[in-house]
Amino acid sequence: MEGYIDCHCHLSAQEFDEDLDEVITRAKEAGIGAIVAVAEFPWEAPKILSLSQKHKDFIFPCLGVHPVQAEPPDSQRSVTLEDLGQVEPVIGDNVEKLVGIGEVGLDFTPFNVKGASDKDVQRQVFARQIDLAKKFDLPVNVHSRSAGRPVIQLLKEQGASKVLLHAFDGKVSVALQGVQSGYFFSVPPCIVRSEQVGCPETEAGEGDPAGESDVRDRLTCTGTCQTGEK
Ligand SMILES: [Zn+2]
């Protein structure tokens, strides 16, 4: 495999439903050699597996449940153990196809957590997915928002070793604890507006917290991770 690898992309997002084949063609033309398709919600798992089947050796599946779940119409809530319960068997049944467990993590944005119990359940769901990753010797693709320190702490407590932190927004001192533990950090497109600075990603298909960039138009972003062979 040659070219850039987009290590964190939401290709199963509904925004891509209309013209996904064209999006993939443009990504290949732009020099993307592979895309890691991450999941947020339980319904995405079969969709991502089928995309990876259709685009073998280009789309690689990474399954898990995100700490924030969306319920139509556009309302958000903190993840539950029931959400994880829907995805765990799919992971177990398809583990030989997966390149990682994700997108998993903690999101303590006040809007998304109603109290201590939501945070506690997020920790339980994250810890169980770290255990799954360890059991199957897979990396975790980790989301952290307003939870940099607790994310690094939980990863260390759980003995996670293969870790990619995406769009990490914690303090530099906390990030350095992750670096010391051998964790990787991928850099999202918003780097162009930030002085914070690893392994770039497009996060295509995911909403931009600042609302300043198109969620679809990132597959040709110049900031993706170049590699030789998988
Ligand atoms: Zn994401």
CSV table of C-alpha atoms and ligand atoms in Angstrom, one decimal:
chain,number,residue,atom,x,y,z
A,1,MET,CA,0.0,0.0,0.0
A,2,GLU,CA,1.3,3.4,-0.9
A,3,GLY,CA,0.1,7.0,-0.3
A,4,TYR,CA,-1.5,8.7,2.7
A,5,ILE,CA,-3.6,7.0,5.3
A,6,ASP,CA,-6.6,8.8,6.7
A,7,CYS,CA,-6.5,7.3,10.2
A,8,HIS,CA,-9.9,8.7,11.3
A,9,CYS,CA,-12.8,9.2,8.9
A,10,HIS,CA,-16.6,8.9,9.2
A,11,LEU,CA,-17.3,7.5,5.8
A,12,SER,CA,-20.5,5.9,7.1
A,13,ALA,CA,-22.0,9.3,7.9
A,14,GLN,CA,-25.2,10.0,6.1
A,15,GLU,CA,-23.6,13.0,4.4
A,16,PHE,CA,-21.8,10.6,2.1
A,17,ASP,CA,-24.8,8.4,1.2
A,18,GLU,CA,-25.5,10.2,-2.1
A,19,ASP,CA,-22.1,10.1,-3.8
A,20,LEU,CA,-19.8,7.9,-1.8
A,21,ASP,CA,-18.3,6.3,-4.8
A,22,GLU,CA,-17.3,9.7,-6.2
A,23,VAL,CA,-15.9,10.7,-2.8
A,24,ILE,CA,-13.7,7.6,-2.8
A,25,THR,CA,-12.6,8.2,-6.4
A,26,ARG,CA,-11.5,11.7,-5.5
A,27,ALA,CA,-9.7,10.6,-2.4
A,28,LYS,CA,-7.7,8.0,-4.4
A,29,GLU,CA,-6.9,10.7,-7.0
A,30,ALA,CA,-5.7,12.9,-4.2
A,31,GLY,CA,-3.2,10.3,-3.1
A,32,ILE,CA,-5.1,8.6,-0.3
A,33,GLY,CA,-3.9,5.0,-0.1
A,34,ALA,CA,-6.3,3.8,2.7
A,35,ILE,CA,-9.0,5.1,5.0
A,36,VAL,CA,-9.7,3.9,8.5
A,37,ALA,CA,-13.5,4.1,8.8
A,38,VAL,CA,-14.5,4.7,12.4
A,39,ALA,CA,-17.9,4.2,14.0
A,40,GLU,CA,-19.8,6.3,16.4
A,41,PHE,CA,-23.2,4.7,16.6
A,42,PRO,CA,-24.3,1.0,16.8
A,43,TRP,CA,-26.2,1.2,13.4
A,44,GLU,CA,-23.0,2.1,11.6
A,45,ALA,CA,-21.2,-1.2,12.3
A,46,PRO,CA,-22.9,-3.2,9.6
A,47,LYS,CA,-22.6,-0.3,7.2
A,48,ILE,CA,-18.8,0.1,7.7
A,49,LEU,CA,-18.3,-3.6,7.4
A,50,SER,CA,-20.1,-3.6,4.1
A,51,LEU,CA,-18.2,-0.6,2.9
A,52,SER,CA,-14.9,-2.3,3.7
A,53,GLN,CA,-16.1,-5.4,1.9
A,54,LYS,CA,-17.0,-3.4,-1.2
A,55,HIS,CA,-13.7,-1.4,-1.1
A,56,LYS,CA,-11.3,-4.1,0.0
A,57,ASP,CA,-7.7,-2.9,0.6
A,58,PHE,CA,-8.9,0.7,0.7
A,59,ILE,CA,-11.5,1.1,3.5
A,60,PHE,CA,-10.5,-0.6,6.7
A,61,PRO,CA,-13.1,-1.0,9.5
A,62,CYS,CA,-12.7,0.3,13.1
A,63,LEU,CA,-15.8,-0.5,15.3
A,64,GLY,CA,-16.8,0.8,18.6
A,65,VAL,CA,-19.3,3.2,20.3
A,66,HIS,CA,-18.6,6.9,20.8
A,67,PRO,CA,-19.2,8.5,24.2
A,68,VAL,CA,-21.8,10.8,22.7
A,69,GLN,CA,-24.8,9.2,20.9
A,70,ALA,CA,-27.2,11.0,18.7
A,71,GLU,CA,-30.8,10.3,18.6
A,72,PRO,CA,-33.0,11.9,15.9
A,73,PRO,CA,-33.8,14.6,15.4
A,74,ASP,CA,-30.3,15.7,16.2
A,75,SER,CA,-30.5,15.4,20.0
A,76,GLN,CA,-27.4,14.2,21.7
A,77,ARG,CA,-27.0,12.1,24.9
A,78,SER,CA,-24.3,10.3,26.7
A,79,VAL,CA,-23.5,6.7,25.8
A,80,THR,CA,-25.1,3.8,27.7
A,81,LEU,CA,-24.1,0.2,28.4
A,82,GLU,CA,-27.0,-0.8,26.2
A,83,ASP,CA,-25.4,1.0,23.2
A,84,LEU,CA,-22.2,-1.0,23.8
A,85,GLY,CA,-24.2,-4.2,24.2
A,86,GLN,CA,-25.4,-3.7,20.6
A,87,VAL,CA,-21.8,-3.4,19.2
A,88,GLU,CA,-19.8,-5.9,21.3
A,89,PRO,CA,-21.1,-9.0,19.5
A,90,VAL,CA,-20.5,-7.5,16.1
A,91,ILE,CA,-16.9,-6.7,17.1
A,92,GLY,CA,-16.5,-10.3,18.3
A,93,ASP,CA,-18.0,-11.8,15.2
A,94,ASN,CA,-15.8,-9.7,12.8
A,95,VAL,CA,-12.6,-9.2,14.7
A,96,GLU,CA,-10.4,-10.6,11.9
A,97,LYS,CA,-11.6,-7.8,9.6
A,98,LEU,CA,-11.0,-4.9,12.1
A,99,VAL,CA,-8.0,-2.6,12.2
A,100,GLY,CA,-9.0,-1.1,15.5
A,101,ILE,CA,-11.7,-0.4,18.2
A,102,GLY,CA,-13.2,3.1,17.8
A,103,GLU,CA,-14.2,5.7,18.0
A,104,VAL,CA,-14.2,5.3,21.7
A,105,GLY,CA,-13.4,7.6,24.6
A,106,LEU,CA,-14.8,10.3,26.9
A,107,ASP,CA,-16.7,13.5,26.2
A,108,PHE,CA,-17.4,15.6,29.3
A,109,THR,CA,-18.7,18.6,27.4
A,110,PRO,CA,-21.4,19.9,29.7
A,111,PHE,CA,-24.0,19.8,27.0
A,112,ASN,CA,-23.4,16.1,26.6
A,113,VAL,CA,-23.3,14.9,30.2
A,114,LYS,CA,-26.1,15.4,32.6
A,115,GLY,CA,-24.2,14.6,35.8
A,116,ALA,CA,-21.7,12.3,37.5
A,117,SER,CA,-23.6,9.2,36.5
A,118,ASP,CA,-23.2,9.9,32.8
A,119,LYS,CA,-19.5,10.4,33.3
A,120,ASP,CA,-19.3,7.1,35.2
A,121,VAL,CA,-21.1,5.2,32.5
A,122,GLN,CA,-18.9,6.8,29.8
A,123,ARG,CA,-15.9,5.5,31.8
A,124,GLN,CA,-17.4,2.0,32.1
A,125,VAL,CA,-18.1,1.9,28.3
A,126,PHE,CA,-14.6,3.2,27.5
A,127,ALA,CA,-12.9,0.7,29.9
A,128,ARG,CA,-14.8,-2.2,28.4
A,129,GLN,CA,-13.8,-1.2,24.9
A,130,ILE,CA,-10.2,-0.9,26.0
A,131,ASP,CA,-10.4,-4.4,27.4
A,132,LEU,CA,-11.9,-5.6,24.0
A,133,ALA,CA,-9.0,-4.0,22.2
A,134,LYS,CA,-6.5,-5.7,24.5
A,135,LYS,CA,-8.2,-9.0,24.2
A,136,PHE,CA,-8.1,-8.9,20.4
A,137,ASP,CA,-4.7,-7.1,20.2
A,138,LEU,CA,-6.1,-4.1,18.4
A,139,PRO,CA,-5.4,-0.4,18.7
A,140,VAL,CA,-8.0,2.0,20.2
A,141,ASN,CA,-9.0,5.1,18.2
A,142,VAL,CA,-9.8,7.5,21.0
A,143,HIS,CA,-12.0,10.6,21.2
A,144,SER,CA,-11.5,13.0,24.0
A,145,ARG,CA,-13.3,16.3,24.5
A,146,SER,CA,-13.2,18.3,27.7
A,147,ALA,CA,-11.7,15.0,29.2
A,148,GLY,CA,-8.0,15.0,28.2
A,149,ARG,CA,-6.7,14.1,31.7
A,150,PRO,CA,-9.4,11.4,32.5
A,151,VAL,CA,-8.8,9.8,29.1
A,152,ILE,CA,-5.1,9.5,29.5
A,153,GLN,CA,-5.6,8.3,33.1
A,154,LEU,CA,-8.1,5.6,32.2
A,155,LEU,CA,-6.0,4.4,29.3
A,156,LYS,CA,-3.0,4.0,31.6
A,157,GLU,CA,-5.1,2.4,34.4
A,158,GLN,CA,-6.5,-0.2,31.9
A,159,GLY,CA,-3.0,-0.9,30.5
A,160,ALA,CA,-3.8,0.2,27.0
A,161,SER,CA,-0.6,0.1,24.8
A,162,LYS,CA,-1.8,0.6,21.2
A,163,VAL,CA,-3.5,4.0,21.3
A,164,LEU,CA,-4.3,6.7,18.8
A,165,LEU,CA,-5.7,9.8,20.3
A,166,HIS,CA,-7.7,11.8,17.8
A,167,ALA,CA,-8.3,15.5,18.0
A,168,PHE,CA,-6.9,15.6,21.6
A,169,ASP,CA,-7.8,18.9,23.2
A,170,GLY,CA,-6.2,18.5,26.6
A,171,LYS,CA,-3.2,20.3,28.1
A,172,VAL,CA,0.3,19.8,26.6
A,173,SER,CA,1.5,18.4,30.0
A,174,VAL,CA,-1.3,15.8,29.9
A,175,ALA,CA,-0.5,15.0,26.2
A,176,LEU,CA,3.1,14.4,27.2
A,177,GLN,CA,2.0,11.7,29.6
A,178,GLY,CA,0.4,10.0,26.6
A,179,VAL,CA,3.6,10.4,24.6
A,180,GLN,CA,5.6,8.9,27.4
A,181,SER,CA,3.2,5.9,27.4
A,182,GLY,CA,3.9,5.4,23.6
A,183,TYR,CA,0.5,6.7,22.5
A,184,PHE,CA,0.1,8.4,19.0
A,185,PHE,CA,-1.9,11.5,18.4
A,186,SER,CA,-3.6,12.3,15.1
A,187,VAL,CA,-4.2,15.9,14.1
A,188,PRO,CA,-7.6,17.0,12.7
A,189,PRO,CA,-8.2,19.6,10.0
A,190,CYS,CA,-8.9,22.3,12.6
A,191,ILE,CA,-5.1,22.4,13.0
A,192,VAL,CA,-5.1,25.1,10.4
A,193,ARG,CA,-6.8,27.4,12.9
A,194,SER,CA,-4.9,26.3,16.0
A,195,GLU,CA,-1.4,26.6,17.4
A,196,GLN,CA,-1.8,23.2,19.1
A,197,VAL,CA,-0.1,20.5,17.1
A,198,GLY,CA,1.3,13.6,15.1
A,199,CYS,CA,-0.6,11.6,12.6
A,200,PRO,CA,-3.1,13.8,10.7
A,201,GLU,CA,-6.7,12.8,9.9
A,202,THR,CA,-9.6,14.2,8.0
A,203,GLU,CA,-12.4,13.5,10.5
A,204,ALA,CA,-14.5,13.7,7.3
A,205,GLY,CA,-18.2,13.2,8.0
A,206,GLU,CA,-18.1,14.5,11.5
A,207,GLY,CA,-19.4,17.9,12.5
A,208,ASP,CA,-16.9,20.7,13.0
A,209,PRO,CA,-17.3,22.1,16.6
A,210,ALA,CA,-16.4,25.5,15.3
A,211,GLY,CA,-18.7,25.1,12.3
A,212,GLU,CA,-16.1,26.5,10.0
A,213,SER,CA,-15.4,23.7,7.6
A,214,ASP,CA,-17.6,21.4,5.4
A,215,VAL,CA,-17.9,18.0,7.0
A,216,ARG,CA,-17.6,16.3,3.6
A,217,ASP,CA,-14.8,18.2,2.0
A,218,ARG,CA,-11.9,17.0,4.0
A,219,LEU,CA,-10.8,13.8,2.2
A,220,THR,CA,-8.4,15.8,0.1
A,221,CYS,CA,-7.1,17.7,3.1
A,222,THR,CA,-3.3,18.0,2.8
A,223,GLY,CA,-2.9,16.9,6.4
A,224,THR,CA,-3.0,13.2,6.3
A,225,CYS,CA,-0.5,10.7,7.4
A,226,GLN,CA,2.0,9.4,4.8
A,227,THR,CA,3.2,5.9,5.1
A,228,GLY,CA,4.9,3.1,3.2
A,229,GLU,CA,3.3,-0.3,3.5
A,230,LYS,CA,0.6,-1.4,5.8
B,1,ZN,ZN,-14.4,11.2,14.8
